[in-house]
Amino acid sequence: DAKTTQPNSMESNEEEPVHLPCNHSTISGTDYIHWYRQLPSQGPEYVIHGLTSNVNNRMASLAIAEDRKSSTLILHRATLRDAAVYYCILRDSDNYGQNFVFGPGTRLSVLP
Amino acid sequence: DTGVSQDPRHKITKRGQNVTFRCDPISEHNRLYWYRQTLGQGPEFLTYFQNEAQLEKSRLLSDRFSAERPKGSFSTLEIQRTEQGDSAMYLCASSAPLAGRTDTQYFGPGTRLTVL
């Protein structure tokens, strides 16, 4: 699976939008972009995934650049419960069912 | 709750002792994964099962580690002769991948192992 690059940490104020960037310049045409997050003392939690088009779900939105070399996870209104480590992972559809490769992720702090 | 469950949540043991962890995946998920996570790092893959068959093992899985999934449902991870370097969070995940499509892995809460 291709590599991703994320900032080590970010801060946000409560109730403000948060944009978490991820660079994946070596992404291939069959790579899906996955986002997971891990709250303190919990296992990782699925957030969202996409291939080419922007995606929305109840938790977040995923904006994918036209060339697919970067993407942004958008939390529309950050809450204190969104403080977590956010992982951006590429997943080749040909590697379905195999393990995920996690990087160090972005630690998001939410200030009240 | 029909999510992935792990037992125990915490385990403290003395160096040299054996420990066993259990994972119950989401029912009907045929894939089951074990990961290990140390402080400040992302999870690292250890091994995974397709039903009862163990299909891949990471180099992190030394001879002291063994995992089983005897009936294709729950899985156990045993560590023999524990060392202080085994102290970590052990995470289990399950999924139901479809050919040619990406899959979502659902993680359990983890078992935190402390080796004294």
PDB file of C-alpha atoms in Angstrom:
ATOM      1  CA  ASP A   1       0.000   0.000   0.000  1.00  0.00           C
ATOM      2  CA  ALA A   2       1.209   3.507  -0.869  1.00  0.00           C
ATOM      3  CA  LYS A   3       2.417   5.844   1.862  1.00  0.00           C
ATOM      4  CA  THR A   4       0.575   8.791   3.377  1.00  0.00           C
ATOM      5  CA  THR A   5       1.878  11.910   5.114  1.00  0.00           C
ATOM      6  CA  GLN A   6      -0.052  13.732   7.834  1.00  0.00           C
ATOM      7  CA  PRO A   7       0.821  16.521  10.268  1.00  0.00           C
ATOM      8  CA  ASN A   8       1.777  15.216  13.688  1.00  0.00           C
ATOM      9  CA  SER A   9      -0.726  17.359  15.531  1.00  0.00           C
ATOM     10  CA  MET A  10      -3.443  19.962  15.067  1.00  0.00           C
ATOM     11  CA  GLU A  11      -5.575  22.107  17.315  1.00  0.00           C
ATOM     12  CA  SER A  12      -9.103  23.300  16.922  1.00  0.00           C
ATOM     13  CA  ASN A  13     -11.616  25.249  18.926  1.00  0.00           C
ATOM     14  CA  GLU A  14     -14.843  23.596  19.922  1.00  0.00           C
ATOM     15  CA  GLU A  15     -17.755  24.057  17.514  1.00  0.00           C
ATOM     16  CA  GLU A  16     -15.466  25.178  14.703  1.00  0.00           C
ATOM     17  CA  PRO A  17     -14.767  23.190  11.521  1.00  0.00           C
ATOM     18  CA  VAL A  18     -11.581  21.135  11.340  1.00  0.00           C
ATOM     19  CA  HIS A  19      -9.734  20.249   8.174  1.00  0.00           C
ATOM     20  CA  LEU A  20      -7.288  17.373   8.554  1.00  0.00           C
ATOM     21  CA  PRO A  21      -4.967  17.046   5.547  1.00  0.00           C
ATOM     22  CA  CYS A  22      -3.357  13.933   4.116  1.00  0.00           C
ATOM     23  CA  ASN A  23      -0.847  13.753   1.292  1.00  0.00           C
ATOM     24  CA  HIS A  24      -0.577  10.606  -0.806  1.00  0.00           C
ATOM     25  CA  SER A  25       1.374  11.587  -3.906  1.00  0.00           C
ATOM     26  CA  THR A  26       2.102   7.964  -4.909  1.00  0.00           C
ATOM     27  CA  ILE A  27      -1.537   6.864  -4.837  1.00  0.00           C
ATOM     28  CA  SER A  28      -2.541   4.410  -7.545  1.00  0.00           C
ATOM     29  CA  GLY A  29      -5.776   4.300  -9.462  1.00  0.00           C
ATOM     30  CA  THR A  30      -7.158   1.432  -7.399  1.00  0.00           C
ATOM     31  CA  ASP A  31      -6.254   2.846  -3.974  1.00  0.00           C
ATOM     32  CA  TYR A  32      -9.122   3.762  -1.689  1.00  0.00           C
ATOM     33  CA  ILE A  33      -8.553   6.477   0.916  1.00  0.00           C
ATOM     34  CA  HIS A  34      -9.626   5.443   4.401  1.00  0.00           C
ATOM     35  CA  TRP A  35      -9.823   7.482   7.578  1.00  0.00           C
ATOM     36  CA  TYR A  36      -9.911   5.970  11.022  1.00  0.00           C
ATOM     37  CA  ARG A  37      -9.686   7.672  14.368  1.00  0.00           C
ATOM     38  CA  GLN A  38      -8.635   6.455  17.781  1.00  0.00           C
ATOM     39  CA  LEU A  39      -9.974   8.001  20.930  1.00  0.00           C
ATOM     40  CA  PRO A  40      -7.900   7.670  24.102  1.00  0.00           C
ATOM     41  CA  SER A  41      -7.819   4.115  25.457  1.00  0.00           C
ATOM     42  CA  GLN A  42      -9.985   2.757  22.633  1.00  0.00           C
ATOM     43  CA  GLY A  43      -9.446   0.816  19.446  1.00  0.00           C
ATOM     44  CA  PRO A  44      -9.456   2.605  16.079  1.00  0.00           C
ATOM     45  CA  GLU A  45     -12.865   3.565  14.745  1.00  0.00           C
ATOM     46  CA  TYR A  46     -13.867   3.786  11.097  1.00  0.00           C
ATOM     47  CA  VAL A  47     -14.684   7.324   9.990  1.00  0.00           C
ATOM     48  CA  ILE A  48     -15.049   7.414   6.217  1.00  0.00           C
ATOM     49  CA  HIS A  49     -13.540   6.211   2.962  1.00  0.00           C
ATOM     50  CA  GLY A  50     -13.609   7.224  -0.689  1.00  0.00           C
ATOM     51  CA  LEU A  51     -12.082   6.567  -4.087  1.00  0.00           C
ATOM     52  CA  THR A  52     -12.513   9.592  -6.336  1.00  0.00           C
ATOM     53  CA  SER A  53     -15.589  11.592  -5.415  1.00  0.00           C
ATOM     54  CA  ASN A  54     -16.131  13.556  -2.234  1.00  0.00           C
ATOM     55  CA  VAL A  55     -17.999  11.597   0.419  1.00  0.00           C
ATOM     56  CA  ASN A  56     -20.239  12.583   3.303  1.00  0.00           C
ATOM     57  CA  ASN A  57     -21.529  10.606   6.232  1.00  0.00           C
ATOM     58  CA  ARG A  58     -22.884  11.374   9.665  1.00  0.00           C
ATOM     59  CA  MET A  59     -19.427  11.677  11.157  1.00  0.00           C
ATOM     60  CA  ALA A  60     -17.467  13.669   8.597  1.00  0.00           C
ATOM     61  CA  SER A  61     -16.836  14.637   4.991  1.00  0.00           C
ATOM     62  CA  LEU A  62     -13.959  13.522   2.799  1.00  0.00           C
ATOM     63  CA  ALA A  63     -12.732  15.921   0.144  1.00  0.00           C
ATOM     64  CA  ILE A  64     -10.472  14.299  -2.465  1.00  0.00           C
ATOM     65  CA  ALA A  65      -8.288  16.420  -4.731  1.00  0.00           C
ATOM     66  CA  GLU A  66      -8.911  16.112  -8.433  1.00  0.00           C
ATOM     67  CA  ASP A  67      -5.499  14.467  -8.994  1.00  0.00           C
ATOM     68  CA  ARG A  68      -6.110  12.292  -5.888  1.00  0.00           C
ATOM     69  CA  LYS A  69      -2.680  13.111  -4.506  1.00  0.00           C
ATOM     70  CA  SER A  70      -4.166  14.624  -1.377  1.00  0.00           C
ATOM     71  CA  SER A  71      -7.349  14.500   0.625  1.00  0.00           C
ATOM     72  CA  THR A  72      -8.911  16.317   3.562  1.00  0.00           C
ATOM     73  CA  LEU A  73     -11.074  14.982   6.336  1.00  0.00           C
ATOM     74  CA  ILE A  74     -13.571  17.607   7.419  1.00  0.00           C
ATOM     75  CA  LEU A  75     -15.245  17.646  10.795  1.00  0.00           C
ATOM     76  CA  HIS A  76     -17.940  20.258  10.420  1.00  0.00           C
ATOM     77  CA  ARG A  77     -18.280  21.232  14.083  1.00  0.00           C
ATOM     78  CA  ALA A  78     -15.594  19.885  16.365  1.00  0.00           C
ATOM     79  CA  THR A  79     -16.640  18.708  19.790  1.00  0.00           C
ATOM     80  CA  LEU A  80     -14.491  17.719  22.727  1.00  0.00           C
ATOM     81  CA  ARG A  81     -15.295  14.105  21.904  1.00  0.00           C
ATOM     82  CA  ASP A  82     -13.555  14.500  18.546  1.00  0.00           C
ATOM     83  CA  ALA A  83     -10.174  14.790  20.266  1.00  0.00           C
ATOM     84  CA  ALA A  84      -8.359  11.739  18.936  1.00  0.00           C
ATOM     85  CA  VAL A  85      -5.593  10.503  16.666  1.00  0.00           C
ATOM     86  CA  TYR A  86      -6.754  10.491  13.048  1.00  0.00           C
ATOM     87  CA  TYR A  87      -5.201   8.032  10.598  1.00  0.00           C
ATOM     88  CA  CYS A  88      -5.266   8.369   6.828  1.00  0.00           C
ATOM     89  CA  ILE A  89      -4.659   5.004   5.127  1.00  0.00           C
ATOM     90  CA  LEU A  90      -4.505   3.956   1.492  1.00  0.00           C
ATOM     91  CA  ARG A  91      -5.997   0.641   0.621  1.00  0.00           C
ATOM     92  CA  ASP A  92      -5.558  -1.041  -2.764  1.00  0.00           C
ATOM     93  CA  SER A  93      -8.815  -2.663  -3.782  1.00  0.00           C
ATOM     94  CA  ASP A  94      -6.737  -5.616  -4.954  1.00  0.00           C
ATOM     95  CA  ASN A  95      -5.567  -6.022  -1.350  1.00  0.00           C
ATOM     96  CA  TYR A  96      -9.063  -6.318   0.030  1.00  0.00           C
ATOM     97  CA  GLY A  97      -9.200  -8.245   3.244  1.00  0.00           C
ATOM     98  CA  GLN A  98      -5.548  -7.775   4.174  1.00  0.00           C
ATOM     99  CA  ASN A  99      -4.208  -5.770   7.077  1.00  0.00           C
ATOM    100  CA  PHE A 100      -4.210  -1.986   7.244  1.00  0.00           C
ATOM    101  CA  VAL A 101      -0.871  -0.189   7.497  1.00  0.00           C
ATOM    102  CA  PHE A 102      -1.160   2.618  10.036  1.00  0.00           C
ATOM    103  CA  GLY A 103       1.205   5.577  10.222  1.00  0.00           C
ATOM    104  CA  PRO A 104       1.568   7.776  13.316  1.00  0.00           C
ATOM    105  CA  GLY A 105      -1.536   9.824  12.367  1.00  0.00           C
ATOM    106  CA  THR A 106      -2.541  13.350  13.390  1.00  0.00           C
ATOM    107  CA  ARG A 107      -3.316  14.053  17.025  1.00  0.00           C
ATOM    108  CA  LEU A 108      -6.249  16.461  17.133  1.00  0.00           C
ATOM    109  CA  SER A 109      -6.760  18.557  20.241  1.00  0.00           C
ATOM    110  CA  VAL A 110     -10.070  20.356  20.677  1.00  0.00           C
ATOM    111  CA  LEU A 111     -10.058  23.389  22.925  1.00  0.00           C
ATOM    112  CA  PRO A 112     -13.199  24.405  24.810  1.00  0.00           C
TER     113      PRO A 112
ATOM    114  CA  ASP B   1     -23.864  -4.471  21.294  1.00  0.00           C
ATOM    115  CA  THR B   2     -22.726  -6.553  18.328  1.00  0.00           C
ATOM    116  CA  GLY B   3     -19.266  -5.031  17.941  1.00  0.00           C
ATOM    117  CA  VAL B   4     -15.884  -6.685  18.393  1.00  0.00           C
ATOM    118  CA  SER B   5     -15.200  -7.617  21.992  1.00  0.00           C
ATOM    119  CA  GLN B   6     -11.917  -8.450  23.695  1.00  0.00           C
ATOM    120  CA  ASP B   7     -11.165 -10.026  27.019  1.00  0.00           C
ATOM    121  CA  PRO B   8      -9.548  -9.119  29.324  1.00  0.00           C
ATOM    122  CA  ARG B   9      -9.322  -5.361  28.906  1.00  0.00           C
ATOM    123  CA  HIS B  10      -6.246  -5.178  31.103  1.00  0.00           C
ATOM    124  CA  LYS B  11      -3.654  -7.757  32.071  1.00  0.00           C
ATOM    125  CA  ILE B  12      -0.689  -7.341  34.373  1.00  0.00           C
ATOM    126  CA  THR B  13       1.761 -10.192  34.496  1.00  0.00           C
ATOM    127  CA  LYS B  14       5.276 -10.945  35.610  1.00  0.00           C
ATOM    128  CA  ARG B  15       8.073 -11.507  33.165  1.00  0.00           C
ATOM    129  CA  GLY B  16       8.255 -15.143  32.120  1.00  0.00           C
ATOM    130  CA  GLN B  17       4.559 -15.903  32.592  1.00  0.00           C
ATOM    131  CA  ASN B  18       2.209 -16.962  29.806  1.00  0.00           C
ATOM    132  CA  VAL B  19      -0.847 -14.896  28.912  1.00  0.00           C
ATOM    133  CA  THR B  20      -3.826 -15.503  26.632  1.00  0.00           C
ATOM    134  CA  PHE B  21      -6.207 -12.961  25.154  1.00  0.00           C
ATOM    135  CA  ARG B  22      -9.559 -13.598  23.534  1.00  0.00           C
ATOM    136  CA  CYS B  23     -11.295 -11.776  20.692  1.00  0.00           C
ATOM    137  CA  ASP B  24     -14.906 -12.215  19.623  1.00  0.00           C
ATOM    138  CA  PRO B  25     -15.440 -10.695  16.179  1.00  0.00           C
ATOM    139  CA  ILE B  26     -18.638  -9.389  14.671  1.00  0.00           C
ATOM    140  CA  SER B  27     -20.686 -12.443  13.806  1.00  0.00           C
ATOM    141  CA  GLU B  28     -20.384 -13.577  10.203  1.00  0.00           C
ATOM    142  CA  HIS B  29     -17.164 -11.620   9.687  1.00  0.00           C
ATOM    143  CA  ASN B  30     -14.841 -14.124   8.086  1.00  0.00           C
ATOM    144  CA  ARG B  31     -11.657 -12.094   8.519  1.00  0.00           C
ATOM    145  CA  LEU B  32     -10.064 -11.549  11.914  1.00  0.00           C
ATOM    146  CA  TYR B  33      -6.916  -9.513  12.554  1.00  0.00           C
ATOM    147  CA  TRP B  34      -4.556  -8.995  15.462  1.00  0.00           C
ATOM    148  CA  TYR B  35      -2.545  -5.787  15.825  1.00  0.00           C
ATOM    149  CA  ARG B  36      -0.183  -4.514  18.491  1.00  0.00           C
ATOM    150  CA  GLN B  37       0.127  -0.881  19.489  1.00  0.00           C
ATOM    151  CA  THR B  38       2.813   0.697  21.627  1.00  0.00           C
ATOM    152  CA  LEU B  39       2.587   4.151  23.143  1.00  0.00           C
ATOM    153  CA  GLY B  40       2.578   6.961  20.584  1.00  0.00           C
ATOM    154  CA  GLN B  41       2.567   4.643  17.588  1.00  0.00           C
ATOM    155  CA  GLY B  42      -0.115   3.479  15.209  1.00  0.00           C
ATOM    156  CA  PRO B  43      -1.260  -0.135  15.359  1.00  0.00           C
ATOM    157  CA  GLU B  44       1.122  -2.702  13.829  1.00  0.00           C
ATOM    158  CA  PHE B  45      -0.146  -5.814  12.116  1.00  0.00           C
ATOM    159  CA  LEU B  46       0.560  -9.191  13.744  1.00  0.00           C
ATOM    160  CA  THR B  47      -1.545 -11.796  11.956  1.00  0.00           C
ATOM    161  CA  TYR B  48      -4.904 -12.464  10.333  1.00  0.00           C
ATOM    162  CA  PHE B  49      -7.339 -15.303   9.727  1.00  0.00           C
ATOM    163  CA  GLN B  50      -9.749 -16.146   6.959  1.00  0.00           C
ATOM    164  CA  ASN B  51     -12.285 -18.240   8.833  1.00  0.00           C
ATOM    165  CA  GLU B  52     -10.121 -20.735  10.760  1.00  0.00           C
ATOM    166  CA  ALA B  53      -7.085 -20.484   8.473  1.00  0.00           C
ATOM    167  CA  GLN B  54      -4.188 -18.266   9.539  1.00  0.00           C
ATOM    168  CA  LEU B  55      -3.178 -16.645   6.255  1.00  0.00           C
ATOM    169  CA  GLU B  56      -0.389 -14.256   7.172  1.00  0.00           C
ATOM    170  CA  LYS B  57       1.962 -13.602  10.068  1.00  0.00           C
ATOM    171  CA  SER B  58       4.086 -10.513  10.560  1.00  0.00           C
ATOM    172  CA  ARG B  59       7.762 -10.729  11.461  1.00  0.00           C
ATOM    173  CA  LEU B  60       6.685  -9.094  14.730  1.00  0.00           C
ATOM    174  CA  LEU B  61       5.068 -12.401  15.665  1.00  0.00           C
ATOM    175  CA  SER B  62       7.967 -14.219  17.294  1.00  0.00           C
ATOM    176  CA  ASP B  63       7.949 -17.915  18.182  1.00  0.00           C
ATOM    177  CA  ARG B  64       6.612 -16.997  21.619  1.00  0.00           C
ATOM    178  CA  PHE B  65       3.372 -15.778  20.047  1.00  0.00           C
ATOM    179  CA  SER B  66       0.655 -18.073  18.789  1.00  0.00           C
ATOM    180  CA  ALA B  67      -2.818 -17.298  17.551  1.00  0.00           C
ATOM    181  CA  GLU B  68      -5.730 -19.592  16.849  1.00  0.00           C
ATOM    182  CA  ARG B  69      -9.233 -19.342  15.522  1.00  0.00           C
ATOM    183  CA  PRO B  70     -10.362 -22.967  15.878  1.00  0.00           C
ATOM    184  CA  LYS B  71     -13.959 -22.741  14.673  1.00  0.00           C
ATOM    185  CA  GLY B  72     -13.708 -19.630  12.572  1.00  0.00           C
ATOM    186  CA  SER B  73     -15.432 -17.571  15.215  1.00  0.00           C
ATOM    187  CA  PHE B  74     -13.527 -16.293  18.263  1.00  0.00           C
ATOM    188  CA  SER B  75      -9.745 -16.124  18.323  1.00  0.00           C
ATOM    189  CA  THR B  76      -7.076 -16.379  21.001  1.00  0.00           C
ATOM    190  CA  LEU B  77      -3.627 -14.844  21.087  1.00  0.00           C
ATOM    191  CA  GLU B  78      -1.146 -16.447  23.466  1.00  0.00           C
ATOM    192  CA  ILE B  79       2.200 -15.044  24.481  1.00  0.00           C
ATOM    193  CA  GLN B  80       4.569 -17.462  26.178  1.00  0.00           C
ATOM    194  CA  ARG B  81       7.425 -16.446  28.473  1.00  0.00           C
ATOM    195  CA  THR B  82       6.426 -12.787  28.395  1.00  0.00           C
ATOM    196  CA  GLU B  83       9.089 -10.103  28.236  1.00  0.00           C
ATOM    197  CA  GLN B  84       8.879  -6.459  29.237  1.00  0.00           C
ATOM    198  CA  GLY B  85       9.013  -5.526  25.552  1.00  0.00           C
ATOM    199  CA  ASP B  86       5.676  -7.297  25.076  1.00  0.00           C
ATOM    200  CA  SER B  87       3.944  -4.549  27.062  1.00  0.00           C
ATOM    201  CA  ALA B  88       1.496  -2.981  24.615  1.00  0.00           C
ATOM    202  CA  MET B  89      -2.131  -2.727  23.601  1.00  0.00           C
ATOM    203  CA  TYR B  90      -3.264  -5.783  21.632  1.00  0.00           C
ATOM    204  CA  LEU B  91      -6.065  -4.969  19.240  1.00  0.00           C
ATOM    205  CA  CYS B  92      -8.394  -7.285  17.396  1.00  0.00           C
ATOM    206  CA  ALA B  93     -10.395  -6.335  14.304  1.00  0.00           C
ATOM    207  CA  SER B  94     -12.784  -8.121  11.990  1.00  0.00           C
ATOM    208  CA  SER B  95     -14.137  -7.545   8.511  1.00  0.00           C
ATOM    209  CA  ALA B  96     -16.143  -9.132   5.723  1.00  0.00           C
ATOM    210  CA  PRO B  97     -14.251  -8.178   2.559  1.00  0.00           C
ATOM    211  CA  LEU B  98     -15.773  -8.553  -0.891  1.00  0.00           C
ATOM    212  CA  ALA B  99     -13.626  -9.362  -3.906  1.00  0.00           C
ATOM    213  CA  GLY B 100     -12.508  -6.295  -5.816  1.00  0.00           C
ATOM    214  CA  ARG B 101     -13.884  -3.878  -3.251  1.00  0.00           C
ATOM    215  CA  THR B 102     -12.318  -2.193  -0.260  1.00  0.00           C
ATOM    216  CA  ASP B 103     -13.301  -3.343   3.207  1.00  0.00           C
ATOM    217  CA  THR B 104     -13.901  -1.753   6.564  1.00  0.00           C
ATOM    218  CA  GLN B 105     -12.244  -3.207   9.614  1.00  0.00           C
ATOM    219  CA  TYR B 106     -14.019  -2.954  12.934  1.00  0.00           C
ATOM    220  CA  PHE B 107     -11.773  -2.849  15.954  1.00  0.00           C
ATOM    221  CA  GLY B 108     -12.304  -4.018  19.492  1.00  0.00           C
ATOM    222  CA  PRO B 109     -11.367  -1.967  22.557  1.00  0.00           C
ATOM    223  CA  GLY B 110      -8.064  -3.773  22.954  1.00  0.00           C
ATOM    224  CA  THR B 111      -6.285  -5.619  25.749  1.00  0.00           C
ATOM    225  CA  ARG B 112      -3.610  -3.623  27.511  1.00  0.00           C
ATOM    226  CA  LEU B 113      -0.768  -5.865  28.629  1.00  0.00           C
ATOM    227  CA  THR B 114       1.752  -4.764  31.229  1.00  0.00           C
ATOM    228  CA  VAL B 115       4.715  -7.027  31.879  1.00  0.00           C
ATOM    229  CA  LEU B 116       6.514  -6.312  35.132  1.00  0.00           C
TER     230      LEU B 116
END
